[in-house]
C-alpha atoms as one frame of an Amber mdcrd trajectory, in Angstrom:
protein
   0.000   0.000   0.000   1.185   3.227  -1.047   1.275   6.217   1.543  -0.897
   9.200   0.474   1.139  12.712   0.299  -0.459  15.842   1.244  -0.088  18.886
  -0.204  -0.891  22.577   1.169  -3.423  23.805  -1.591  -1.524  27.576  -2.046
   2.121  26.558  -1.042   1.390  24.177  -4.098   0.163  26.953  -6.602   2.387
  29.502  -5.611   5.465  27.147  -5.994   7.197  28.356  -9.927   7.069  25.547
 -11.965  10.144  24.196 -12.784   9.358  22.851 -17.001   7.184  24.665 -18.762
   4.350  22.222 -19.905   4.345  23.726 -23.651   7.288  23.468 -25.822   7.398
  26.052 -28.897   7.168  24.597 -32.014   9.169  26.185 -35.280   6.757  26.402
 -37.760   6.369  28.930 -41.229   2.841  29.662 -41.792   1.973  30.608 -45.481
  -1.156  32.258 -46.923  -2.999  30.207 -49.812  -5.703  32.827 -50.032  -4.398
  36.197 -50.684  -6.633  38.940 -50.740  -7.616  39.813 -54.772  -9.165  42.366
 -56.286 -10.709  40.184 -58.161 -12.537  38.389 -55.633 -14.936  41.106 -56.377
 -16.117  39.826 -60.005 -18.926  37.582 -57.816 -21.514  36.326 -60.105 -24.425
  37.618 -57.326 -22.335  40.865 -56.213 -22.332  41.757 -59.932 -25.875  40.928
 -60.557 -26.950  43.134 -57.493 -24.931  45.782 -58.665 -26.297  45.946 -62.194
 -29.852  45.819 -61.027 -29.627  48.929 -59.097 -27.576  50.898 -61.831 -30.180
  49.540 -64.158 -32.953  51.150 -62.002 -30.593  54.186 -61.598 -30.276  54.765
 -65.068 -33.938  54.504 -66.000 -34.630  56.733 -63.243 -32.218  59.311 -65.537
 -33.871  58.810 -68.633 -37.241  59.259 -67.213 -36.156  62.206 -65.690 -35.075
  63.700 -68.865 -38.089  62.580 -70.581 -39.839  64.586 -67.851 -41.896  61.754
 -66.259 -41.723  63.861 -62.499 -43.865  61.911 -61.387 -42.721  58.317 -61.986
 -38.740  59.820 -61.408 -40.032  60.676 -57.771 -41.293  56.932 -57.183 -38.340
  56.014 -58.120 -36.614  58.040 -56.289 -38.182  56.898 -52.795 -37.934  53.131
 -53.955 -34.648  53.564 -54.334 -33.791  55.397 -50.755 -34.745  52.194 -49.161
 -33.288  49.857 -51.738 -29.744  51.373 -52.288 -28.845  51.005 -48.480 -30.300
  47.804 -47.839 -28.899  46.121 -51.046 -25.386  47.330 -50.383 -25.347  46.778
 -46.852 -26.632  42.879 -47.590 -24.265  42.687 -50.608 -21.163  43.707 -48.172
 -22.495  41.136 -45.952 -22.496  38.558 -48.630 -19.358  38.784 -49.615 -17.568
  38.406 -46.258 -19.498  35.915 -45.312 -18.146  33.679 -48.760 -14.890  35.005
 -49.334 -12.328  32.916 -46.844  -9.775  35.169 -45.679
């Protein structure tokens, strides 16, 4: 039978320890996914973005046309759906693109 040692709970913590239970490891990390530009030219980012220029554009047109009326629903339409579609669009593409 083996005899049972007893320690004092904070001489025990407040002893240094004498090996340090991690060793550092050398290692060389490398990228495989460096940021692009290009990254950008998203199928569904680009779509998004040439809807609302689209819409943009005919807004234009109209208003040269001198449809007032029909620029200035389009004009409050596209208050709400400028924000929100590049806000979601942002979104979208951090939450695909791996860093």
């Amino acid at each position: 039978m083996r005899k049972t040692q007893w320690f004092n709970f904070r001489s025990f913590f407040q002893k240094p320890s004498l090996t340090s239970s991690t060793k550092p490891r050398p290692f060389k990390a490398y990228s495989f996914v460096p940021f692009s530009p290009l990254a950008m030219l998203d199928p569904t980012i680009l779509t998004i973005g040439g809807i609302v220029l689209g819409i943009a554009i005919i807004e234009r047109i109209l208003e040269r046309w001198g449809v007032i009326d029909l620029v200035d629903q389009f004009a409050k339409v596209m208050r709400f759906i400028l924000p929100v579609s590049f806000y979601s669009t942002l979104i979208y593409f951090f939450a695909t693109f791996m860093f």
